[in-house]
mmCIF file with all atom_site columns, C-alpha atoms in Angstrom:
data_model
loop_
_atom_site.group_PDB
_atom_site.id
_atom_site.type_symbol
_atom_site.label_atom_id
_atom_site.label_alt_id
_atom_site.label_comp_id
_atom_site.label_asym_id
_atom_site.label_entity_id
_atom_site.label_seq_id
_atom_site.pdbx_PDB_ins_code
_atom_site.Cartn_x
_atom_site.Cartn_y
_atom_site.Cartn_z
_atom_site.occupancy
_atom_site.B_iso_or_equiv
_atom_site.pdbx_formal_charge
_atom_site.auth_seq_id
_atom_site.auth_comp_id
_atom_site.auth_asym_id
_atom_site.auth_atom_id
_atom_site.pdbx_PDB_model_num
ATOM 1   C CA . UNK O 1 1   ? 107.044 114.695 245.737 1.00 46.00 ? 1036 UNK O CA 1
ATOM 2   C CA . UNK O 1 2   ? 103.120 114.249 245.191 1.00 51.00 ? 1037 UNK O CA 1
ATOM 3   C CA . UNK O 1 3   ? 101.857 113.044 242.431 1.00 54.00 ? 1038 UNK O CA 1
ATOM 4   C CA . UNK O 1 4   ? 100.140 115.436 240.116 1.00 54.00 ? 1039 UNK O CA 1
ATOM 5   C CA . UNK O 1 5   ? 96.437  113.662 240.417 1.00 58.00 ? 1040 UNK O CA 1
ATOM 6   C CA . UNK O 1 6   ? 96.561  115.039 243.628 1.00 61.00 ? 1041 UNK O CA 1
ATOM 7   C CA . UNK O 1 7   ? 96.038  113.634 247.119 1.00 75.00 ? 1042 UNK O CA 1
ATOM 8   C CA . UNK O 1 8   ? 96.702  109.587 248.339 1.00 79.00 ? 1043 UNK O CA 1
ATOM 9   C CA . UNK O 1 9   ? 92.601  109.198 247.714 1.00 81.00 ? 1044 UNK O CA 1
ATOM 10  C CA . UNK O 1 10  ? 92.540  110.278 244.354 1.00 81.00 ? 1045 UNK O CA 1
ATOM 11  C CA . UNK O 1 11  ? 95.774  107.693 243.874 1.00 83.00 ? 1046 UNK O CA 1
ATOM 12  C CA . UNK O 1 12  ? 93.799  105.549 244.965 1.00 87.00 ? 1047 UNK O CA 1
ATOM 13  C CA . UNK O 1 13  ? 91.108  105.837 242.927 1.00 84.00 ? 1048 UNK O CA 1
ATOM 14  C CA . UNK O 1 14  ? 93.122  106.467 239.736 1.00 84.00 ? 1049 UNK O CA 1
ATOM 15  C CA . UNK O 1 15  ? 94.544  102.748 240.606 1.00 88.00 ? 1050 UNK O CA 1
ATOM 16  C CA . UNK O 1 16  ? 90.984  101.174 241.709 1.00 89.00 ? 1051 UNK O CA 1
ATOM 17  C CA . UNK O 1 17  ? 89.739  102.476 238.194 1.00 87.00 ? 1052 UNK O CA 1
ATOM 18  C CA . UNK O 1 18  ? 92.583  101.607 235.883 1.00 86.00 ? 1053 UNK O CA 1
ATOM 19  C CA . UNK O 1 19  ? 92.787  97.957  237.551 1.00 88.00 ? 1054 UNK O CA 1
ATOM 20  C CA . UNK O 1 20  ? 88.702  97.781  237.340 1.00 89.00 ? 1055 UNK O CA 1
ATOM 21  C CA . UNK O 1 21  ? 89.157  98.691  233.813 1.00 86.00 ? 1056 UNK O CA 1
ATOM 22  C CA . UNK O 1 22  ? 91.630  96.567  232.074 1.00 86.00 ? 1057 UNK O CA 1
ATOM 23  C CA . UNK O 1 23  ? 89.629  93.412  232.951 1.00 82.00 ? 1058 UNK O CA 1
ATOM 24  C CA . UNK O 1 24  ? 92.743  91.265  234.145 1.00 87.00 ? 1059 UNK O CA 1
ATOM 25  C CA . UNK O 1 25  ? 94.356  90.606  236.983 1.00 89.00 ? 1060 UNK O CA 1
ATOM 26  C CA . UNK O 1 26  ? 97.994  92.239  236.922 1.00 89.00 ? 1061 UNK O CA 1
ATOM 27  C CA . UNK O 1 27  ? 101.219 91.749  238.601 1.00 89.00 ? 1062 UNK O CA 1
ATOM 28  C CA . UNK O 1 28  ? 102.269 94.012  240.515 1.00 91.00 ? 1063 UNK O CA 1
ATOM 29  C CA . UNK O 1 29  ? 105.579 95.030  238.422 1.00 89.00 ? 1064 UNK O CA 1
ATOM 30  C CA . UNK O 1 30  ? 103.552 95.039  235.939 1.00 88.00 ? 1065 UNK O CA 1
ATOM 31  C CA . UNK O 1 31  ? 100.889 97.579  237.580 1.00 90.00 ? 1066 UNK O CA 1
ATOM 32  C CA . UNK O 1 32  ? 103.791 99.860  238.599 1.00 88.00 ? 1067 UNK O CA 1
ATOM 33  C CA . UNK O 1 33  ? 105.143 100.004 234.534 1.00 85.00 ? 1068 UNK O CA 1
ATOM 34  C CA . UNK O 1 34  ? 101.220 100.891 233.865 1.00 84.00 ? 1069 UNK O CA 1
ATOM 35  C CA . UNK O 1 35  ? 101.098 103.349 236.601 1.00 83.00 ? 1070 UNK O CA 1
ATOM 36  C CA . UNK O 1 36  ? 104.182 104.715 235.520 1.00 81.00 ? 1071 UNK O CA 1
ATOM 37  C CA . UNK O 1 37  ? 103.155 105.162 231.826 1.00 75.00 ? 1072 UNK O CA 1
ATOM 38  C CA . UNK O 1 38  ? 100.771 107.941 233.025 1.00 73.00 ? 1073 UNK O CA 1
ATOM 39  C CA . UNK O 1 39  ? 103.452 110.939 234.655 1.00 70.00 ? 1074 UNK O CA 1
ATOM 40  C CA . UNK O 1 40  ? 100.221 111.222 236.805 1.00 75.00 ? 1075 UNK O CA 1
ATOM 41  C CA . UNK O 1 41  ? 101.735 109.180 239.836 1.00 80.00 ? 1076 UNK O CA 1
ATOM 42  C CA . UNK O 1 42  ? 104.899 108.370 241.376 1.00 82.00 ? 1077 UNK O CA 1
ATOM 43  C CA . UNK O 1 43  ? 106.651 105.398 242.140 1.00 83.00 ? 1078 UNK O CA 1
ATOM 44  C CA . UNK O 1 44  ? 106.720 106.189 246.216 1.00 87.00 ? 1079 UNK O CA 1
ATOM 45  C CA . UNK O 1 45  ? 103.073 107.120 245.686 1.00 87.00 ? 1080 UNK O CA 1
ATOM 46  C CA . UNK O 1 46  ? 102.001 104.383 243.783 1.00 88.00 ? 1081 UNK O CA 1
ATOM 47  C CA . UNK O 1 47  ? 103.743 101.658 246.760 1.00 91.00 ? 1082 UNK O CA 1
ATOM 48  C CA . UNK O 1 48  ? 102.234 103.118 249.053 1.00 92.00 ? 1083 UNK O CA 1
ATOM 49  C CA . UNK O 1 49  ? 98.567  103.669 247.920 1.00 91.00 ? 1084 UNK O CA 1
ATOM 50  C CA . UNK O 1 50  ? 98.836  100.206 246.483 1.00 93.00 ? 1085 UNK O CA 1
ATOM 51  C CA . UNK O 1 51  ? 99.515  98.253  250.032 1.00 94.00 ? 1086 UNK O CA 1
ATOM 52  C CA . UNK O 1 52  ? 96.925  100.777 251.405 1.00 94.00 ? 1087 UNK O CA 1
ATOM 53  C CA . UNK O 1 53  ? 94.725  99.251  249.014 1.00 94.00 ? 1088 UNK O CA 1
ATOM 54  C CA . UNK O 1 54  ? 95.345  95.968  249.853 1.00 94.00 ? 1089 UNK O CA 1
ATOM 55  C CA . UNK O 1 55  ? 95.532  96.339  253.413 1.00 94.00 ? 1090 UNK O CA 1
ATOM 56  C CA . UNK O 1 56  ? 91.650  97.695  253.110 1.00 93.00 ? 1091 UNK O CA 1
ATOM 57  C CA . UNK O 1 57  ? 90.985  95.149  251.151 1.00 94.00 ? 1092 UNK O CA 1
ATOM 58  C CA . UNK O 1 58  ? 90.253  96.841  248.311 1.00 93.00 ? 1093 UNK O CA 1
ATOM 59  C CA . UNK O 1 59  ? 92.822  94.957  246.266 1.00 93.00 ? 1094 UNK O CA 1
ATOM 60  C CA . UNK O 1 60  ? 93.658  91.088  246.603 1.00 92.00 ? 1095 UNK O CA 1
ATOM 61  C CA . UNK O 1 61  ? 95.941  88.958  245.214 1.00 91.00 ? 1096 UNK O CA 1
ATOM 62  C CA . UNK O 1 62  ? 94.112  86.273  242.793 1.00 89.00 ? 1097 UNK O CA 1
ATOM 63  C CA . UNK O 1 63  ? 93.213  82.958  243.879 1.00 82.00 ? 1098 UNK O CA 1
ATOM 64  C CA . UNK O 1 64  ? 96.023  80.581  242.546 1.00 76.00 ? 1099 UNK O CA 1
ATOM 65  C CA . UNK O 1 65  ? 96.757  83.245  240.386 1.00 75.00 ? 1100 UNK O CA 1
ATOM 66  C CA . UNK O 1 66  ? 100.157 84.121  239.116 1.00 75.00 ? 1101 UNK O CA 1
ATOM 67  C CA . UNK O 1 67  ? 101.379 85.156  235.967 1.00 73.00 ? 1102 UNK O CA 1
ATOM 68  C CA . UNK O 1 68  ? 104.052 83.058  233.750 1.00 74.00 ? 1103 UNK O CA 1
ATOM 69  C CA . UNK O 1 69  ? 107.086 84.080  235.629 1.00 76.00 ? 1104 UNK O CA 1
ATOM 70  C CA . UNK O 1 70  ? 105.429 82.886  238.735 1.00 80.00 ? 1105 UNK O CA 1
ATOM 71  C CA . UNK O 1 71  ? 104.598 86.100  240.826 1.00 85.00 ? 1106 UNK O CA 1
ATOM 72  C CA . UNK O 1 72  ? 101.280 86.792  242.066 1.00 88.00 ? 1107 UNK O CA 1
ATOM 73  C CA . UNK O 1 73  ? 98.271  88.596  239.941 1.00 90.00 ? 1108 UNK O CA 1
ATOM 74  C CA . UNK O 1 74  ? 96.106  90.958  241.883 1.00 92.00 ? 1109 UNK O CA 1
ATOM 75  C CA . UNK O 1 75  ? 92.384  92.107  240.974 1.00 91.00 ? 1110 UNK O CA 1
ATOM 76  C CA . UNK O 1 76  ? 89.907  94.958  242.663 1.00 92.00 ? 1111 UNK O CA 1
ATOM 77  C CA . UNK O 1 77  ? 87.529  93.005  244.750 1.00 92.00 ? 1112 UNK O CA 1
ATOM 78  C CA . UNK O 1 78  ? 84.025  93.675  244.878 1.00 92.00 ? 1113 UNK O CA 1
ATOM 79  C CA . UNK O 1 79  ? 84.544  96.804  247.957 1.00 92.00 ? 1114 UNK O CA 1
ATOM 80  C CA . UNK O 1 80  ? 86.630  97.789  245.485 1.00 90.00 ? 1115 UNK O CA 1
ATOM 81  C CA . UNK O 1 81  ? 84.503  97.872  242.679 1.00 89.00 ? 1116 UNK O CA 1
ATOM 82  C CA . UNK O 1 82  ? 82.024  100.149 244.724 1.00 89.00 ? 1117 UNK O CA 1
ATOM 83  C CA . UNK O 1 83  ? 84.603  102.262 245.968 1.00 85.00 ? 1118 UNK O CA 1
ATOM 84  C CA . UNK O 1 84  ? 85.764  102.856 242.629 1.00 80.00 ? 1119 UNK O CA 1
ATOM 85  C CA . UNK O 1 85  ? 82.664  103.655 241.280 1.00 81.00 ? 1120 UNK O CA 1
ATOM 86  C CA . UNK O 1 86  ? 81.366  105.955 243.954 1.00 80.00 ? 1121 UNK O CA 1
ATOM 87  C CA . UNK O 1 87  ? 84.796  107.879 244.111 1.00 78.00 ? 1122 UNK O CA 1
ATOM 88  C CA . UNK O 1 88  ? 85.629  107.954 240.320 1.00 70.00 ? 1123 UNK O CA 1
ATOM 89  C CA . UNK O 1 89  ? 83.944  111.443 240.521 1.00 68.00 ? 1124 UNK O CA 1
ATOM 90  C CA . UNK O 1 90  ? 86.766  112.853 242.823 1.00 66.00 ? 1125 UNK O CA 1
ATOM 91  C CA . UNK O 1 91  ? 89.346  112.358 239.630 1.00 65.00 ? 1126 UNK O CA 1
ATOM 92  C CA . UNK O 1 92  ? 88.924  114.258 236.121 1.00 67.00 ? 1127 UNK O CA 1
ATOM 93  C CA . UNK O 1 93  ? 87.492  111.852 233.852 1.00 74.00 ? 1128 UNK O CA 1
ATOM 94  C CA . UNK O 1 94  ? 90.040  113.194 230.965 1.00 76.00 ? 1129 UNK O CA 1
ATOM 95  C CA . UNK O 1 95  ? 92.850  111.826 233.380 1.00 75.00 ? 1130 UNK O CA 1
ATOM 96  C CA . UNK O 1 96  ? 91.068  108.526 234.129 1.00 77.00 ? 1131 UNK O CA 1
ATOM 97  C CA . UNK O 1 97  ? 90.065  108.154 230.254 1.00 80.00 ? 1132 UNK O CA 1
ATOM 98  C CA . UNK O 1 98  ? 93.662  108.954 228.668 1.00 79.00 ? 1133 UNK O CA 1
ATOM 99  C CA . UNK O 1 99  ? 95.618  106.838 231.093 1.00 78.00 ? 1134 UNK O CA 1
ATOM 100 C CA . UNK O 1 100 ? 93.273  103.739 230.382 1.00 79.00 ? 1135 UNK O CA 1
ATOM 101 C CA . UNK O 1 101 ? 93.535  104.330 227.118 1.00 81.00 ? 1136 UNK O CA 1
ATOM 102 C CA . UNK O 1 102 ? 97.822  104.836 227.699 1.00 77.00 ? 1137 UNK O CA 1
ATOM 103 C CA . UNK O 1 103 ? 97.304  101.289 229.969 1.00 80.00 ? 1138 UNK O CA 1
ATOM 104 C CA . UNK O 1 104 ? 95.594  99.346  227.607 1.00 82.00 ? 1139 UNK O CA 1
ATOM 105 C CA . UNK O 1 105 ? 97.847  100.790 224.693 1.00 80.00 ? 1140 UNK O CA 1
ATOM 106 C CA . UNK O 1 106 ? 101.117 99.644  227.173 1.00 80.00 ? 1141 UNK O CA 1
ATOM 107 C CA . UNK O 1 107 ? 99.721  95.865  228.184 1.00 82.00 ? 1142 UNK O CA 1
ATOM 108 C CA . UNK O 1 108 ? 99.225  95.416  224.151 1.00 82.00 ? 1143 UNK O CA 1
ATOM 109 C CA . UNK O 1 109 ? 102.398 96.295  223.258 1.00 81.00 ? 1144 UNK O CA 1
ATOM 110 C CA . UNK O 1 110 ? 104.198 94.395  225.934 1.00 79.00 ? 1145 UNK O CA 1
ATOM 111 C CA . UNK O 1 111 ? 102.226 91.231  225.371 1.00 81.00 ? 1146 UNK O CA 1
ATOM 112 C CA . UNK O 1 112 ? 103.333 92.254  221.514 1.00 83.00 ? 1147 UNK O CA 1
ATOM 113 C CA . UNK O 1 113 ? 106.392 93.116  222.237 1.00 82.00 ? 1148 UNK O CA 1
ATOM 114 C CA . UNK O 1 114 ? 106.196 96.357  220.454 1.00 86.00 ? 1149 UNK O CA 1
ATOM 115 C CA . UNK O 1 115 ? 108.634 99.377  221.471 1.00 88.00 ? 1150 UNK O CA 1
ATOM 116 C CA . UNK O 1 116 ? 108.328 102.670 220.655 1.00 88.00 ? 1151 UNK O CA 1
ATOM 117 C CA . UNK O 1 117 ? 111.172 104.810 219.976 1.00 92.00 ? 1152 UNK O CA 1
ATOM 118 C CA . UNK O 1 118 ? 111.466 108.621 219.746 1.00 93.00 ? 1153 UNK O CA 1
ATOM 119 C CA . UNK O 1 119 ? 114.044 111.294 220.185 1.00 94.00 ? 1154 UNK O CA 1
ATOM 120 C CA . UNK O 1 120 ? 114.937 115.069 218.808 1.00 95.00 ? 1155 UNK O CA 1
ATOM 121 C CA . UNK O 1 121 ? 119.087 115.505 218.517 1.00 95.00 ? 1156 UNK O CA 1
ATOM 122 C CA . UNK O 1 122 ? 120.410 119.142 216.788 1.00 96.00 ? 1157 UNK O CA 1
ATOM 123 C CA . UNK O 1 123 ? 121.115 119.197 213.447 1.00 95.00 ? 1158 UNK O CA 1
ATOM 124 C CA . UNK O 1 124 ? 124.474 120.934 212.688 1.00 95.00 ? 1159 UNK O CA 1
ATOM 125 C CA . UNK O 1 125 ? 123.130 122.505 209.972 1.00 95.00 ? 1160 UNK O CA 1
ATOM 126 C CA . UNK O 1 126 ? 120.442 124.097 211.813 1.00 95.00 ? 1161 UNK O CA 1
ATOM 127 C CA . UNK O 1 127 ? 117.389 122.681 213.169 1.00 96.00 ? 1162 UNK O CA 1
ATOM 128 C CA . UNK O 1 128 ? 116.563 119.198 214.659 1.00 97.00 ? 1163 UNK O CA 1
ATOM 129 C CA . UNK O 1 129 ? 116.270 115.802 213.522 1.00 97.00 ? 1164 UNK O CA 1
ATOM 130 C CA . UNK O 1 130 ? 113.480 113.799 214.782 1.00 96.00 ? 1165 UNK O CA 1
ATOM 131 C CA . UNK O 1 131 ? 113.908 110.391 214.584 1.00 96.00 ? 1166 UNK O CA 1
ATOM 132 C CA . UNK O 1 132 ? 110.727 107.858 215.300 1.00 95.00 ? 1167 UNK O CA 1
ATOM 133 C CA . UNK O 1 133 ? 110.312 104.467 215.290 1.00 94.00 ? 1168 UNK O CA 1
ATOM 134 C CA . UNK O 1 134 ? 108.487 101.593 215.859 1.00 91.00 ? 1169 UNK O CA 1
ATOM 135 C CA . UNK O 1 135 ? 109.505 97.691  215.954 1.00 91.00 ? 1170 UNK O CA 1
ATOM 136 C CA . UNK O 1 136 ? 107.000 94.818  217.189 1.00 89.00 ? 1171 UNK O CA 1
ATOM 137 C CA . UNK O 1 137 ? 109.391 91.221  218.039 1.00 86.00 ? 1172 UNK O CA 1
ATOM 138 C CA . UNK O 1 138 ? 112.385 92.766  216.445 1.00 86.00 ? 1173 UNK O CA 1
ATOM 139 C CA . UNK O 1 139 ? 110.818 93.806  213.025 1.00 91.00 ? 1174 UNK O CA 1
ATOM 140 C CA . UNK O 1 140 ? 110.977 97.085  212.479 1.00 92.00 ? 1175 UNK O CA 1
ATOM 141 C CA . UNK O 1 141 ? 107.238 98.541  211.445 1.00 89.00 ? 1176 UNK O CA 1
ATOM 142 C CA . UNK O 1 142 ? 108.501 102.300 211.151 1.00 91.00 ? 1177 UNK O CA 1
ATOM 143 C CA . UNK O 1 143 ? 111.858 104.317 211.009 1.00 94.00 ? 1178 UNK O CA 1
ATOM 144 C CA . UNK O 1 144 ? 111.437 107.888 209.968 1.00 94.00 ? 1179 UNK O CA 1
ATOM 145 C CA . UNK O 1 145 ? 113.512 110.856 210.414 1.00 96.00 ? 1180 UNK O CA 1
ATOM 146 C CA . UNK O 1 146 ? 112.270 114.406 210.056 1.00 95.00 ? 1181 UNK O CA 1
ATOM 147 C CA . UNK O 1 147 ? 113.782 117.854 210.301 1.00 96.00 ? 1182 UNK O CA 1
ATOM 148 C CA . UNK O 1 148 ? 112.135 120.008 212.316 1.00 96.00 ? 1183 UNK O CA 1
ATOM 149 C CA . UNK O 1 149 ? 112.927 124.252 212.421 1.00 96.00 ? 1184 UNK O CA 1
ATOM 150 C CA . UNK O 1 150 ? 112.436 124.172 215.946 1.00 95.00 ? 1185 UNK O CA 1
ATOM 151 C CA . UNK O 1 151 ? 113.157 122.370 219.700 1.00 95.00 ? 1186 UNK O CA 1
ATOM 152 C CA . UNK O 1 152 ? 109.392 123.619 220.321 1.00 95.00 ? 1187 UNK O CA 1
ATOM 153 C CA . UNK O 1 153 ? 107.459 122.187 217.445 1.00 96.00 ? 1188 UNK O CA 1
ATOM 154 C CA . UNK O 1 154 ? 110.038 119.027 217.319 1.00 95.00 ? 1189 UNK O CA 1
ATOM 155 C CA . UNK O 1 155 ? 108.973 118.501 221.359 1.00 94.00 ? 1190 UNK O CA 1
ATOM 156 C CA . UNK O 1 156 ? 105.401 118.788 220.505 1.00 93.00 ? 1191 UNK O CA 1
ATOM 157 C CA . UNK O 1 157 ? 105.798 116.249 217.442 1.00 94.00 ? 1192 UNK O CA 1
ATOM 158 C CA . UNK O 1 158 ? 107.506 113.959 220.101 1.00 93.00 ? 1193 UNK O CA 1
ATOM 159 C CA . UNK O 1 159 ? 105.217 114.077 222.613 1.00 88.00 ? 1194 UNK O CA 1
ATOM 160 C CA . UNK O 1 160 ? 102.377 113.566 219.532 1.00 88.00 ? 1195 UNK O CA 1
ATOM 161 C CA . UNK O 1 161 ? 104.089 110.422 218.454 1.00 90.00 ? 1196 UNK O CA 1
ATOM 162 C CA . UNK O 1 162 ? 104.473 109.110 222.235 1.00 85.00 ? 1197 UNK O CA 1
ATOM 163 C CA . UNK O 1 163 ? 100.761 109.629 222.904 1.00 79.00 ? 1198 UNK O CA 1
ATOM 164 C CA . UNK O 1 164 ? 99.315  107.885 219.765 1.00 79.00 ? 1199 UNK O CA 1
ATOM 165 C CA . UNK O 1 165 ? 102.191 105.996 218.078 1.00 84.00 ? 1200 UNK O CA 1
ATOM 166 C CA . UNK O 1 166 ? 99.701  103.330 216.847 1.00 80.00 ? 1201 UNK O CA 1
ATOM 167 C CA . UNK O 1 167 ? 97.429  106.545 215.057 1.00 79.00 ? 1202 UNK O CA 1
ATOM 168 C CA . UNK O 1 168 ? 100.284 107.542 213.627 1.00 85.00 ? 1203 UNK O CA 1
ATOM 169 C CA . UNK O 1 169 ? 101.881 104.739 212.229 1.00 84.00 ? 1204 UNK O CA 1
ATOM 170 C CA . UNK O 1 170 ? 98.079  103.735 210.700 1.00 80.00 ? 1205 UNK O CA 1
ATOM 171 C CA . UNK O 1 171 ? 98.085  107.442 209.190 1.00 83.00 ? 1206 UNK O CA 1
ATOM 172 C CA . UNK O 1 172 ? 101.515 107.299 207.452 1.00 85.00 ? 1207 UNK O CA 1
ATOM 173 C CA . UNK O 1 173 ? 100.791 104.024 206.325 1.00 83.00 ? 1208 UNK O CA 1
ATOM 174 C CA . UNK O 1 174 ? 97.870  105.250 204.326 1.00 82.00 ? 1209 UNK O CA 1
ATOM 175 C CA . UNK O 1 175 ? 99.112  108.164 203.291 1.00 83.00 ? 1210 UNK O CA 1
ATOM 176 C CA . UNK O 1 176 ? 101.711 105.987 202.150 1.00 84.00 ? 1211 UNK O CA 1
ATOM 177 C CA . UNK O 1 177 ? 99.153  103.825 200.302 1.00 83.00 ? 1212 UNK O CA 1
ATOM 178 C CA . UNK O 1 178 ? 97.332  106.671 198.864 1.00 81.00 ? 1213 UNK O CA 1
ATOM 179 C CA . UNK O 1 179 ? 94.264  106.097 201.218 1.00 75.00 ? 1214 UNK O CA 1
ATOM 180 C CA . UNK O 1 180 ? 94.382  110.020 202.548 1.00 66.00 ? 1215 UNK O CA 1
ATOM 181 C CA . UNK O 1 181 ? 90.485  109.714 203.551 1.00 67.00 ? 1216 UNK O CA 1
ATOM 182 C CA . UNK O 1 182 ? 92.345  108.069 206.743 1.00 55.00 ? 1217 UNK O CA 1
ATOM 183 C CA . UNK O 1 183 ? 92.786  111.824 207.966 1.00 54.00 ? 1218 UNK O CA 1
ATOM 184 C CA . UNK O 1 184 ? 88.854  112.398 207.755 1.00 58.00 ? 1219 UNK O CA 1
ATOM 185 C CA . UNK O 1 185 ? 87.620  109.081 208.867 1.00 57.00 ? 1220 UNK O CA 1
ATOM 186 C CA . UNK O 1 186 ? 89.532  109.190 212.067 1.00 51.00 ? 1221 UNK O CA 1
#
């Protein structure tokens, strides 16, 4: 299966870019859970491009540099850097922009330990329940269930909530609090 960025070079450069970007060095599971946040690449593609990278150079692991469970951290090196910046072109910049953003919104939330939860079941009388939620270290933020006429509209509401959970907790929250300006000033 290839991934839907397109060829192993553009994989390449979506990983030079997103690596470049978050301005830490990562581990490499921990890479592969950004990577996979994205739908843009998959796993077989990401392994490979990623030792590719590293095998060019590219990509090294950090000097004395591991994270706390003890595996190694890896960073773009400065061929890298140029590489990524010369190339970036060759990727839509709407792809390389959202799944930074989607990245930096992931390695928050795990060093938070916030999870996200959200899922559409039938309704027997008619319709679908959809039920979102959100809980950072076992407190739960948000739990909200809404009918919904429609699989369509309550798969579009999903994917909403998925994309820009912390937007919409911050916009129920002050609609909540009477602070409805928050849909303007956003």
């Amino acid at each position: 299966m290839s991934s839907p960025i397109g060829s192993k070079q553009n994989v390449k450069i979506f990983l030079l870019y997103l690596m470049q970007n978050v301005g830490y060095p990562l581990d490499y599971i921990t890479l592969n859970d950004v990577v996979m946040q994205t739908d843009y690449i998959a796993y077989l593609d990401f392994a490979e491009a990623f030792a590719e990278l590293e095998e060019a150079g590219l990509v090294e692991k950090t000097e004395n540099g591991q994270n706390e469970a003890g595996e190694d951290t890896y960073t773009v090196t400065k061929k890298g850097v140029c590489v990524a910046d010369s190339m970036r072109g060759e990727v839509l910049a709407t792809i390389l922009e959202e799944s930074l953003a989607c990245a930096l919104r992931f390695l928050d939330f795990q060093r938070r330990g916030v999870k996200i939860s959200c899922r559409r079941t039938q309704n027997p009388a008619g319709g679908y329940d959809l039920r979102c939620s959100v809980t950072e270290a076992g407190k739960s933020l948000l739990d909200m269930t809404l009918w919904v006429d429609s699989a369509t509209r309550a798969d579009r509401m999903e994917q909403q909530f998925r994309d820009r959970p912390e937007q919409m907790y911050r916009g129920i929250l002050a609609m909540l609090s009477g602070k409805v300006n928050y849909l303007f000033d956003s």
